[in-house]
Every structure is written in C-alpha cells, then in structure tokens.
mmCIF file of C-alpha atoms in Angstrom:
data_model
loop_
_atom_site.group_PDB
_atom_site.id
_atom_site.type_symbol
_atom_site.label_atom_id
_atom_site.label_comp_id
_atom_site.label_asym_id
_atom_site.label_seq_id
_atom_site.Cartn_x
_atom_site.Cartn_y
_atom_site.Cartn_z
ATOM 1 C CA MET F 1 4.939 -13.977 2.130
ATOM 2 C CA PHE F 2 8.106 -15.714 3.261
ATOM 3 C CA GLN F 3 10.179 -17.259 0.463
ATOM 4 C CA ARG F 4 13.022 -19.740 0.560
ATOM 5 C CA GLY F 5 13.984 -23.109 -0.930
ATOM 6 C CA PHE F 6 16.582 -25.571 -2.160
ATOM 7 C CA LEU F 7 17.931 -26.569 -5.551
ATOM 8 C CA ALA F 8 17.051 -29.799 -7.278
ATOM 9 C CA GLY F 9 20.074 -31.882 -8.130
ATOM 10 C CA ALA F 10 19.265 -33.431 -11.513
ATOM 11 C CA MET F 11 18.959 -31.144 -14.515
ATOM 12 C CA VAL F 12 18.188 -31.862 -18.120
ATOM 13 C CA GLY F 13 20.956 -30.816 -20.496
ATOM 14 C CA LEU F 14 19.928 -28.011 -22.832
ATOM 15 C CA ILE F 15 21.262 -27.200 -26.254
ATOM 16 C CA SER F 16 24.217 -24.874 -26.230
ATOM 17 C CA VAL F 17 22.985 -22.182 -28.601
ATOM 18 C CA GLY F 18 21.016 -19.174 -27.479
ATOM 19 C CA VAL F 19 20.766 -17.423 -24.148
ATOM 20 C CA GLY F 20 17.682 -17.799 -22.020
ATOM 21 C CA CYS F 21 19.417 -16.662 -18.847
ATOM 22 C CA VAL F 22 20.866 -13.307 -17.965
ATOM 23 C CA ALA F 23 24.452 -12.743 -19.014
ATOM 24 C CA GLU F 24 27.083 -12.397 -16.288
ATOM 25 C CA VAL F 25 27.525 -8.814 -15.171
ATOM 26 C CA ASP F 26 29.561 -7.060 -12.532
ATOM 27 C CA GLY F 27 27.997 -7.422 -9.108
ATOM 28 C CA GLY F 28 25.796 -10.395 -9.990
ATOM 29 C CA GLY F 29 25.746 -13.771 -8.271
ATOM 30 C CA ASP F 30 25.796 -17.228 -9.821
ATOM 31 C CA GLU F 31 23.005 -18.106 -12.222
ATOM 32 C CA GLU F 32 20.144 -20.182 -10.888
ATOM 33 C CA GLU F 33 19.732 -23.628 -12.396
ATOM 34 C CA PRO F 34 16.964 -23.913 -15.008
ATOM 35 C CA ALA F 35 14.930 -26.415 -12.998
ATOM 36 C CA GLU F 36 14.203 -26.284 -9.286
ATOM 37 C CA SER F 37 12.170 -28.444 -6.943
ATOM 38 C CA ALA F 38 8.668 -28.903 -8.347
ATOM 39 C CA LEU F 39 7.413 -29.850 -4.892
ATOM 40 C CA ALA F 40 8.462 -26.568 -3.319
ATOM 41 C CA LEU F 41 7.240 -24.544 -6.286
ATOM 42 C CA ARG F 42 3.692 -25.736 -5.777
ATOM 43 C CA ALA F 43 3.577 -24.231 -2.287
ATOM 44 C CA LEU F 44 2.224 -20.889 -3.428
ATOM 45 C CA ASN F 45 2.158 -19.179 -0.056
ATOM 46 C CA ASP F 46 4.789 -21.145 1.780
ATOM 47 C CA LEU F 47 8.374 -22.164 1.088
ATOM 48 C CA THR F 48 9.741 -21.529 -2.367
ATOM 49 C CA PHE F 49 12.649 -19.938 -4.171
ATOM 50 C CA ASN F 50 14.472 -16.735 -4.773
ATOM 51 C CA GLY F 51 17.100 -16.635 -7.477
ATOM 52 C CA THR F 52 18.536 -14.898 -10.502
ATOM 53 C CA TYR F 53 17.435 -17.025 -13.453
ATOM 54 C CA LEU F 54 15.063 -14.979 -15.603
ATOM 55 C CA ASN F 55 13.590 -17.986 -17.375
ATOM 56 C CA GLY F 56 14.314 -21.673 -17.137
ATOM 57 C CA THR F 57 14.580 -22.240 -20.857
ATOM 58 C CA GLN F 58 16.690 -20.950 -23.684
ATOM 59 C CA LEU F 59 13.533 -19.663 -25.318
ATOM 60 C CA ASN F 60 13.163 -15.911 -25.497
ATOM 61 C CA GLY F 61 9.686 -16.068 -27.006
ATOM 62 C CA VAL F 62 7.230 -17.962 -29.196
ATOM 63 C CA ARG F 63 5.567 -16.291 -32.153
ATOM 64 C CA PHE F 64 1.776 -16.286 -31.962
ATOM 65 C CA ASN F 65 1.452 -17.091 -35.662
ATOM 66 C CA GLY F 66 4.112 -19.794 -35.763
ATOM 67 C CA VAL F 67 2.049 -22.640 -34.304
ATOM 68 C CA ARG F 68 1.167 -25.771 -36.268
ATOM 69 C CA PHE F 69 -0.374 -29.138 -35.407
ATOM 70 C CA ASN F 70 0.219 -32.274 -37.479
ATOM 71 C CA GLY F 71 1.060 -30.078 -40.455
ATOM 72 C CA VAL F 72 -2.044 -27.895 -39.981
ATOM 73 C CA ARG F 73 -1.237 -24.312 -39.095
ATOM 74 C CA PHE F 74 -3.190 -22.330 -36.508
ATOM 75 C CA ASN F 75 -4.177 -18.739 -37.202
ATOM 76 C CA GLY F 76 -4.369 -15.900 -34.693
ATOM 77 C CA VAL F 77 -3.014 -17.841 -31.737
ATOM 78 C CA SER F 78 -3.228 -15.796 -28.533
ATOM 79 C CA LEU F 79 -3.674 -16.217 -24.790
ATOM 80 C CA ASN F 80 -6.686 -16.299 -22.533
ATOM 81 C CA ALA F 81 -4.930 -15.945 -19.172
ATOM 82 C CA THR F 82 -2.446 -18.843 -19.542
ATOM 83 C CA THR F 83 -4.479 -20.890 -22.012
ATOM 84 C CA LEU F 84 -3.561 -20.918 -25.695
ATOM 85 C CA ILE F 85 -6.478 -20.176 -28.039
ATOM 86 C CA GLY F 86 -6.728 -19.821 -31.797
ATOM 87 C CA THR F 87 -8.412 -20.922 -35.011
ATOM 88 C CA ARG F 88 -7.437 -23.681 -37.404
ATOM 89 C CA GLU F 89 -6.247 -22.348 -40.756
ATOM 90 C CA SER F 90 -7.898 -25.066 -42.818
ATOM 91 C CA ASP F 91 -11.498 -24.531 -41.706
ATOM 92 C CA GLY F 92 -11.532 -21.662 -39.191
ATOM 93 C CA ALA F 93 -12.573 -23.938 -36.350
ATOM 94 C CA PRO F 94 -11.757 -22.616 -32.847
ATOM 95 C CA VAL F 95 -9.052 -24.419 -30.900
ATOM 96 C CA ASP F 96 -8.026 -24.053 -27.272
ATOM 97 C CA GLY F 97 -6.802 -25.963 -24.244
ATOM 98 C CA ILE F 98 -6.260 -29.643 -24.958
ATOM 99 C CA ASP F 99 -6.478 -28.977 -28.709
ATOM 100 C CA PHE F 100 -2.866 -27.819 -28.553
ATOM 101 C CA LEU F 101 -1.578 -31.185 -27.382
ATOM 102 C CA GLY F 102 0.975 -32.225 -29.993
ATOM 103 C CA ALA F 103 1.237 -28.746 -31.483
ATOM 104 C CA GLU F 104 4.606 -27.500 -32.626
ATOM 105 C CA ALA F 105 5.695 -23.878 -32.475
ATOM 106 C CA GLU F 106 8.557 -21.781 -33.752
ATOM 107 C CA ALA F 107 10.434 -20.611 -30.682
ATOM 108 C CA ILE F 108 12.900 -17.733 -30.652
ATOM 109 C CA LEU F 109 16.218 -18.208 -28.892
ATOM 110 C CA GLY F 110 18.122 -15.467 -27.122
ATOM 111 C CA ASP F 111 20.459 -15.042 -30.090
ATOM 112 C CA GLY F 112 17.523 -14.495 -32.448
ATOM 113 C CA SER F 113 17.650 -17.938 -34.061
ATOM 114 C CA THR F 114 14.627 -20.226 -34.000
ATOM 115 C CA LEU F 115 13.913 -23.728 -32.785
ATOM 116 C CA ALA F 116 10.954 -26.077 -33.204
ATOM 117 C CA VAL F 117 9.339 -27.043 -29.908
ATOM 118 C CA ARG F 118 6.472 -29.414 -29.236
ATOM 119 C CA ILE F 119 3.710 -29.388 -26.603
ATOM 120 C CA THR F 120 3.508 -32.905 -25.158
ATOM 121 C CA GLY F 121 1.421 -32.350 -22.036
ATOM 122 C CA ILE F 122 -1.156 -29.915 -20.639
ATOM 123 C CA ALA F 123 -2.313 -29.609 -17.035
ATOM 124 C CA GLN F 124 -4.228 -27.070 -14.966
ATOM 125 C CA ARG F 125 -3.448 -26.192 -11.350
ATOM 126 C CA ASN F 126 -4.489 -23.269 -9.192
ATOM 127 C CA GLY F 127 -6.008 -21.398 -12.104
ATOM 128 C CA LEU F 128 -2.887 -21.712 -14.299
ATOM 129 C CA THR F 129 -2.329 -23.830 -17.398
ATOM 130 C CA TYR F 130 1.022 -25.633 -17.509
ATOM 131 C CA TYR F 131 2.428 -26.965 -20.770
ATOM 132 C CA THR F 132 5.122 -29.607 -21.107
ATOM 133 C CA VAL F 133 7.331 -28.153 -23.840
ATOM 134 C CA LYS F 134 10.039 -30.221 -25.496
ATOM 135 C CA TYR F 135 12.711 -29.657 -28.134
ATOM 136 C CA LEU F 136 14.570 -32.108 -30.356
ATOM 137 C CA ALA F 137 17.772 -32.723 -28.386
ATOM 138 C CA ALA F 138 19.001 -35.544 -30.652
ATOM 139 C CA PRO F 139 17.496 -37.589 -33.480
ATOM 140 C CA GLY F 140 14.331 -39.124 -32.070
ATOM 141 C CA ILE F 141 14.903 -37.687 -28.570
ATOM 142 C CA TRP F 142 12.721 -34.868 -27.265
ATOM 143 C CA ALA F 143 13.897 -33.193 -24.047
ATOM 144 C CA ASN F 144 11.923 -30.940 -21.681
ATOM 145 C CA VAL F 145 13.141 -27.354 -22.041
ATOM 146 C CA CYS F 146 12.297 -26.651 -18.388
ATOM 147 C CA GLY F 147 13.800 -29.753 -16.804
ATOM 148 C CA GLU F 148 12.314 -33.156 -16.178
ATOM 149 C CA GLY F 149 8.833 -33.044 -14.670
ATOM 150 C CA LEU F 150 8.451 -29.261 -14.916
ATOM 151 C CA GLY F 151 5.876 -27.328 -16.906
ATOM 152 C CA ALA F 152 5.805 -23.910 -18.529
ATOM 153 C CA ILE F 153 3.243 -21.128 -18.180
ATOM 154 C CA PRO F 154 2.640 -19.042 -21.325
ATOM 155 C CA VAL F 155 2.667 -15.309 -20.559
ATOM 156 C CA ASN F 156 2.312 -12.374 -22.926
ATOM 157 C CA GLY F 157 5.385 -10.635 -24.280
ATOM 158 C CA THR F 158 9.120 -11.299 -24.023
ATOM 159 C CA TRP F 159 11.990 -10.264 -21.745
ATOM 160 C CA ASP F 160 15.388 -9.063 -22.851
ATOM 161 C CA PRO F 161 17.840 -11.775 -21.717
ATOM 162 C CA VAL F 162 20.474 -9.189 -20.760
ATOM 163 C CA THR F 163 18.609 -6.166 -19.389
ATOM 164 C CA GLY F 164 15.493 -7.981 -18.168
ATOM 165 C CA ALA F 165 13.354 -5.361 -19.936
ATOM 166 C CA PHE F 166 9.820 -6.418 -20.865
ATOM 167 C CA SER F 167 8.238 -5.768 -24.262
ATOM 168 C CA ASP F 168 4.909 -6.793 -25.735
ATOM 169 C CA ASP F 169 3.895 -5.985 -29.304
ATOM 170 C CA GLY F 170 1.084 -8.533 -29.259
ATOM 171 C CA SER F 171 2.866 -10.988 -31.557
ATOM 172 C CA SER F 172 4.772 -13.200 -29.097
ATOM 173 C CA PHE F 173 4.477 -14.932 -25.762
ATOM 174 C CA THR F 174 7.006 -16.513 -23.412
ATOM 175 C CA PHE F 175 6.890 -20.078 -22.126
ATOM 176 C CA ALA F 176 7.907 -19.326 -18.532
ATOM 177 C CA CYS F 177 9.345 -22.365 -16.764
ATOM 178 C CA GLN F 178 8.497 -23.429 -13.239
ATOM 179 C CA GLY F 179 11.384 -22.557 -10.968
ATOM 180 C CA ALA F 180 12.508 -19.484 -12.892
ATOM 181 C CA VAL F 181 11.519 -15.929 -12.067
ATOM 182 C CA ILE F 182 8.835 -15.153 -14.668
ATOM 183 C CA ALA F 183 6.714 -18.174 -13.737
ATOM 184 C CA LYS F 184 7.178 -17.989 -9.974
ATOM 185 C CA CYS F 185 5.924 -14.388 -9.879
ATOM 186 C CA ALA F 186 2.736 -15.530 -11.629
ATOM 187 C CA GLU F 187 2.438 -18.457 -9.216
ATOM 188 C CA TRP F 188 2.698 -16.052 -6.275
ATOM 189 C CA GLY F 189 -0.415 -14.249 -7.555
ATOM 190 C CA TYR F 190 1.129 -11.472 -9.647
ATOM 191 C CA ARG F 191 -0.618 -12.579 -12.808
ATOM 192 C CA ASP F 192 0.063 -10.223 -15.696
ATOM 193 C CA TRP F 193 -3.336 -10.765 -17.356
ATOM 194 C CA ALA F 194 -5.405 -10.107 -14.214
ATOM 195 C CA THR F 195 -6.635 -7.088 -12.265
ATOM 196 C CA ARG F 196 -7.277 -6.403 -8.591
ATOM 197 C CA ALA F 197 -9.380 -3.725 -6.912
ATOM 198 C CA GLU F 198 -7.778 -1.130 -4.641
ATOM 199 C CA CYS F 199 -9.966 1.164 -2.544
ATOM 200 C CA ASP F 200 -9.013 4.304 -0.630
ATOM 201 C CA GLY F 201 -12.199 4.476 1.461
ATOM 202 C CA LYS F 202 -13.984 6.753 -0.996
ATOM 203 C CA THR F 203 -13.505 5.106 -4.354
ATOM 204 C CA CYS F 204 -12.084 1.957 -5.869
ATOM 205 C CA ALA F 205 -9.812 1.483 -8.871
ATOM 206 C CA SER F 206 -8.872 -1.575 -10.901
ATOM 207 C CA ARG F 207 -5.150 -2.303 -10.741
ATOM 208 C CA ASP F 208 -3.417 -3.965 -13.687
ATOM 209 C CA LEU F 209 -1.326 -6.786 -12.201
ATOM 210 C CA SER F 210 1.076 -6.781 -15.145
ATOM 211 C CA TYR F 211 2.898 -3.959 -13.317
ATOM 212 C CA PHE F 212 3.143 -6.102 -10.189
ATOM 213 C CA HIS F 213 4.435 -9.013 -12.247
ATOM 214 C CA GLN F 214 7.185 -6.875 -13.778
ATOM 215 C CA ALA F 215 8.155 -5.403 -10.398
ATOM 216 C CA CYS F 216 8.222 -8.911 -8.908
ATOM 217 C CA ILE F 217 10.694 -10.080 -11.549
ATOM 218 C CA ARG F 218 13.045 -7.200 -10.682
ATOM 219 C CA MET F 219 12.608 -7.890 -6.962
ATOM 220 C CA VAL F 220 13.173 -11.663 -7.014
ATOM 221 C CA ARG F 221 16.426 -11.203 -8.910
ATOM 222 C CA ALA F 222 17.480 -8.261 -6.696
ATOM 223 C CA ASP F 223 17.842 -6.236 -9.883
ATOM 224 C CA TYR F 224 18.324 -3.047 -7.881
ATOM 225 C CA CYS F 225 19.224 -0.713 -10.738
ATOM 226 C CA GLY F 226 16.700 -2.190 -13.173
ATOM 227 C CA ASP F 227 19.500 -2.902 -15.646
ATOM 228 C CA GLY F 228 19.344 -6.699 -15.598
ATOM 229 C CA ALA F 229 22.192 -7.195 -13.112
ATOM 230 C CA PRO F 230 21.153 -9.745 -10.440
ATOM 231 C CA HIS F 231 22.337 -9.346 -6.844
ATOM 232 C CA THR F 232 21.114 -12.498 -5.130
ATOM 233 C CA GLN F 233 21.864 -16.189 -4.918
ATOM 234 C CA PRO F 234 19.610 -19.237 -5.367
ATOM 235 C CA GLY F 235 17.744 -20.270 -2.232
ATOM 236 C CA THR F 236 17.982 -16.888 -0.487
ATOM 237 C CA ALA F 237 15.110 -16.256 1.938
ATOM 238 C CA ILE F 238 13.009 -13.137 1.395
ATOM 239 C CA ASP F 239 9.648 -11.855 2.598
ATOM 240 C CA VAL F 240 7.381 -10.262 -0.031
ATOM 241 C CA TRP F 241 4.232 -8.178 0.324
ATOM 242 C CA ASP F 242 2.073 -5.588 -1.422
ATOM 243 C CA ALA F 243 -0.689 -3.103 -0.659
ATOM 244 C CA LEU F 244 -3.373 -5.158 -2.424
ATOM 245 C CA GLY F 245 -3.131 -8.111 -0.067
ATOM 246 C CA ILE F 246 -2.036 -10.600 -2.722
ATOM 247 C CA GLN F 247 0.945 -11.357 -0.500
ATOM 248 C CA THR F 248 1.228 -10.200 3.113
ATOM 249 C CA GLN F 249 4.160 -9.476 5.390
ATOM 250 C CA THR F 250 5.240 -12.350 7.620
ATOM 251 C CA ALA F 251 5.321 -11.416 11.283
ATOM 252 C CA GLY F 252 8.334 -12.457 13.319
ATOM 253 C CA SER F 253 10.539 -13.365 10.352
ATOM 254 C CA GLY F 254 13.546 -11.593 11.854
ATOM 255 C CA MET F 255 14.106 -9.821 8.538
ATOM 256 C CA SER F 256 14.328 -6.090 7.881
ATOM 257 C CA LEU F 257 13.119 -4.055 4.928
ATOM 258 C CA GLU F 258 15.450 -4.487 1.976
ATOM 259 C CA ALA F 259 13.806 -2.329 -0.704
ATOM 260 C CA GLU F 260 10.663 -0.969 -2.280
ATOM 261 C CA TRP F 261 10.160 -1.950 -5.913
ATOM 262 C CA THR F 262 8.799 -0.503 -9.136
ATOM 263 C CA VAL F 263 8.683 -1.948 -12.640
ATOM 264 C CA ASP F 264 12.143 -0.408 -13.191
ATOM 265 C CA GLY F 265 13.865 -1.966 -10.194
ATOM 266 C CA ALA F 266 14.307 -0.762 -6.626
ATOM 267 C CA ALA F 267 12.932 2.696 -5.915
ATOM 268 C CA CYS F 268 14.805 2.788 -2.611
ATOM 269 C CA ILE F 269 17.222 0.334 -0.989
ATOM 270 C CA ARG F 270 17.769 -0.052 2.762
ATOM 271 C CA HIS F 271 20.332 -2.846 2.532
ATOM 272 C CA THR F 272 21.546 -5.393 -0.001
ATOM 273 C CA ARG F 273 20.544 -9.014 0.150
ATOM 274 C CA TRP F 274 24.133 -10.272 0.335
ATOM 275 C CA ARG F 275 27.467 -8.979 1.609
ATOM 276 C CA GLY F 276 31.018 -10.027 0.819
ATOM 277 C CA LEU F 277 33.610 -11.558 3.079
ATOM 278 C CA GLY F 278 35.665 -9.331 5.362
ATOM 279 C CA GLY F 279 33.093 -6.565 5.544
ATOM 280 C CA SER F 280 33.051 -5.841 1.814
ATOM 281 C CA ASN F 281 29.785 -5.200 0.007
ATOM 282 C CA PRO F 282 30.177 -5.453 -3.771
ATOM 283 C CA ASP F 283 26.432 -5.143 -4.357
ATOM 284 C CA HIS F 284 26.324 -1.851 -2.459
ATOM 285 C CA ASP F 285 29.338 -0.714 -4.459
ATOM 286 C CA TYR F 286 27.519 -1.636 -7.670
ATOM 287 C CA VAL F 287 24.471 0.403 -6.684
ATOM 288 C CA MET F 288 26.573 3.425 -5.762
ATOM 289 C CA ALA F 289 28.392 3.203 -9.099
ATOM 290 C CA HIS F 290 25.352 2.631 -11.326
ATOM 291 C CA CYS F 291 22.234 4.022 -9.591
ATOM 292 C CA PRO F 292 23.274 5.870 -6.381
ATOM 293 C CA GLU F 293 19.983 7.766 -6.245
ATOM 294 C CA ARG F 294 18.265 4.492 -5.323
ATOM 295 C CA TRP F 295 20.127 4.057 -2.046
ATOM 296 C CA ALA F 296 17.672 5.153 0.628
ATOM 297 C CA GLY F 297 20.104 6.695 3.080
ATOM 298 C CA SER F 298 18.085 8.862 5.460
ATOM 299 C CA ASP F 299 15.011 9.028 3.206
ATOM 300 C CA PRO F 300 12.063 8.609 5.619
ATOM 301 C CA SER F 301 9.673 7.610 2.827
ATOM 302 C CA CYS F 302 11.538 4.340 2.220
ATOM 303 C CA GLY F 303 9.517 1.912 4.308
ATOM 304 C CA GLY F 304 7.570 4.790 5.830
ATOM 305 C CA SER F 305 3.921 5.794 5.758
ATOM 306 C CA SER F 306 4.512 8.508 3.155
ATOM 307 C CA SER F 307 5.698 6.000 0.546
ATOM 308 C CA THR F 308 3.522 5.562 -2.534
ATOM 309 C CA PHE F 309 3.523 1.880 -1.635
ATOM 310 C CA HIS F 310 0.598 2.641 0.686
ATOM 311 C CA THR F 311 -2.891 3.201 -0.671
ATOM 312 C CA ALA F 312 -3.213 6.415 1.348
ATOM 313 C CA SER F 313 -0.148 7.938 -0.311
ATOM 314 C CA GLY F 314 -0.030 6.248 -3.694
ATOM 315 C CA PHE F 315 -3.626 5.768 -4.792
ATOM 316 C CA THR F 316 -3.398 8.428 -7.506
ATOM 317 C CA THR F 317 0.177 7.590 -8.550
ATOM 318 C CA PRO F 318 0.373 5.753 -11.894
ATOM 319 C CA LEU F 319 1.489 2.151 -11.434
ATOM 320 C CA ALA F 320 4.348 2.695 -13.876
ATOM 321 C CA ALA F 321 5.913 5.090 -11.353
ATOM 322 C CA ARG F 322 4.563 3.748 -8.075
ATOM 323 C CA ARG F 323 6.374 1.718 -5.419
ATOM 324 C CA ILE F 324 4.180 -1.370 -5.574
ATOM 325 C CA LEU F 325 6.126 -4.134 -3.797
ATOM 326 C CA ARG F 326 8.216 -4.389 -0.643
ATOM 327 C CA ASN F 327 10.542 -7.114 0.480
ATOM 328 C CA ALA F 328 12.519 -7.896 3.590
ATOM 329 C CA SER F 329 15.612 -10.056 3.981
ATOM 330 C CA PHE F 330 18.270 -10.902 6.513
ATOM 331 C CA THR F 331 21.104 -8.399 6.755
ATOM 332 C CA MET F 332 23.881 -10.872 7.620
ATOM 333 C CA ASN F 333 23.959 -13.030 4.483
ATOM 334 C CA VAL F 334 27.626 -13.378 3.545
ATOM 335 C CA SER F 335 28.522 -14.521 0.043
ATOM 336 C CA PRO F 336 30.790 -17.571 -0.072
ATOM 337 C CA LEU F 337 32.295 -16.284 -3.299
#
C-alpha cells in the first residue's frame, strides 16, 4: 500500500497542559500537526499520510469507569471493536453506540492530570465508530480535541507519550484521532481487536492483529530503535505491506525496502527514510549510536526469503518476536532542516 499526503492548514488550538505528542529527541524530525486532511484520511488504500505524531490529542487515555451522562454514571464501560458499551449505574440498563451521545468522560493527559471531555457526535464508516470528542476550551466554548471536522476512534490501552510503548491493563482506552498514527494504522486494516487467518499450506492459525497495529505505529513514525524517537517527516511517501494480505506491495513505486518491523521497532534497516544535507545522515548515526544491531548491513534475511516476515519462514515464530511488516521508501529524501 502506497502512502503519502499533505497537511491541512487550519488547526484548532489545544490547551497548553499535558503532552499528547512525543517529546523532541535527538534524531527526530518535526512533530506532525494534530489534524490532517480528513479527505485524504478516508482513502484507506490510496493516498494518505506518514508522520511522527503519536496521537492527535493531548489525551493519553480515558478511564473505562470514568464515564457519565447527564449526571448518571455508567458502570463497566468497555469496547466492542471501536464501539463503547456499558451499563447504566442507576438501573443496570445496557448502553452502547448512540447512547453515549452527550456522555462526559474523565480523560488523562500526558502529565497525569485529568480533563473532562464530552462526546458530541458519533458516526460509523468502514466498520469503525468515530466519536467527536470535545473539551472545554473557554467558558461556554467546547473545542474538538482532534481538530475541526475530525473524529476519534477508541482503541484499547494507552501509549507512553515519550517512548511510544503500549500498555493495557483493561481499565483505559485511547481516543485516537484521525490523522495521527494510532488511528491511521487502524484505518489501514491493522485493527487491534481483530484477528486474521494465516495458512502455511498444511494448517491455519489465527493471528492477533494487535501485534500488527503496534508494529505499524513504530513503522509509520520510523521509530527504528523502538525507543519513541521518530525519524520521519509529515507527508513522506512510504509503501507498506504484510504477509496476511491486509496491505500489499505496490508494483513500480520506485521505492526500495527500508526496514522490516516488529512490535519493538525495526528488526532490520536497509536505509533511513531521510538524509541530511551535504551527505550527512543523522538518522543513521542515531541508529548506530542507540541500536546498531538493527542495521541490516550484509544480512541476507533482511528483505530475503528466509525472513520470518514470510509465512514459510515465520509461521511458528511468536508474533511478539516476528518481523510482521515491511515498508519501502525513496532513498534520496533530503531533510530541509
């Protein structure tokens, strides 16, 4: 699947507390804006974005048991795919879908503080439920946390805003904004709640796509070392594919293999997505300083038939350790910075 795009110009101002994006680190590019073109984002298998922004809000999570509606608290709120479900505390009645319109929740900011947010719209597209989530920006003024006109997909668990590490203790979910990495990986088909069959000709196994979702997040951000440091820039073109056929390699793209990806970052790197001016390569330097074992060098398995990326070689390899995604990119991208 070939990916590229452009940035939307108008952004909604967000409150200044908290950190929903990844902190600046050595070797990383500029942060992606919180909202990107909604039109391009809806093209699931066509033109869309690549960038560094982990999530398009300052929300690091929403507590399952912190949801209330018109003063009535919901109990046991959880997710069915991307649809909120629960029971009403007052009478035990089940609630789901449109029942959450107008609900308020206690959201957790990156600094650990909390903020009341309100669900003001619910829509379903392509098997996903999108929520319009707003926060009180000023007295009487509710602003969209994702940017005007953009929705948020609820996904299980939370991501560390610095390291990008995923955790899920069953008590929180993340409102993942359209245009930022967590949501776009789900929109591309790497849906953390779903499974997909993989067959080796003799037997078939069910593959948990949560591993693919986590690997996709590392890949889109070019988080080579799996430490949260991004090495890409917004709008960079990449080609993405996997062994399950969720996304397929684009023929004739003119790109070459960049890396193979696991849930912990790049397993092997053929080249970096961007280079510096004058022949410098700060991203390569970063890799060699922080995770040199991930540089492919002469390793024939990187991009080769013996890689665990392939069903023939990796069918029995646990997904937590397997190379499950590949991407290609141009080798002549030169950073303007």
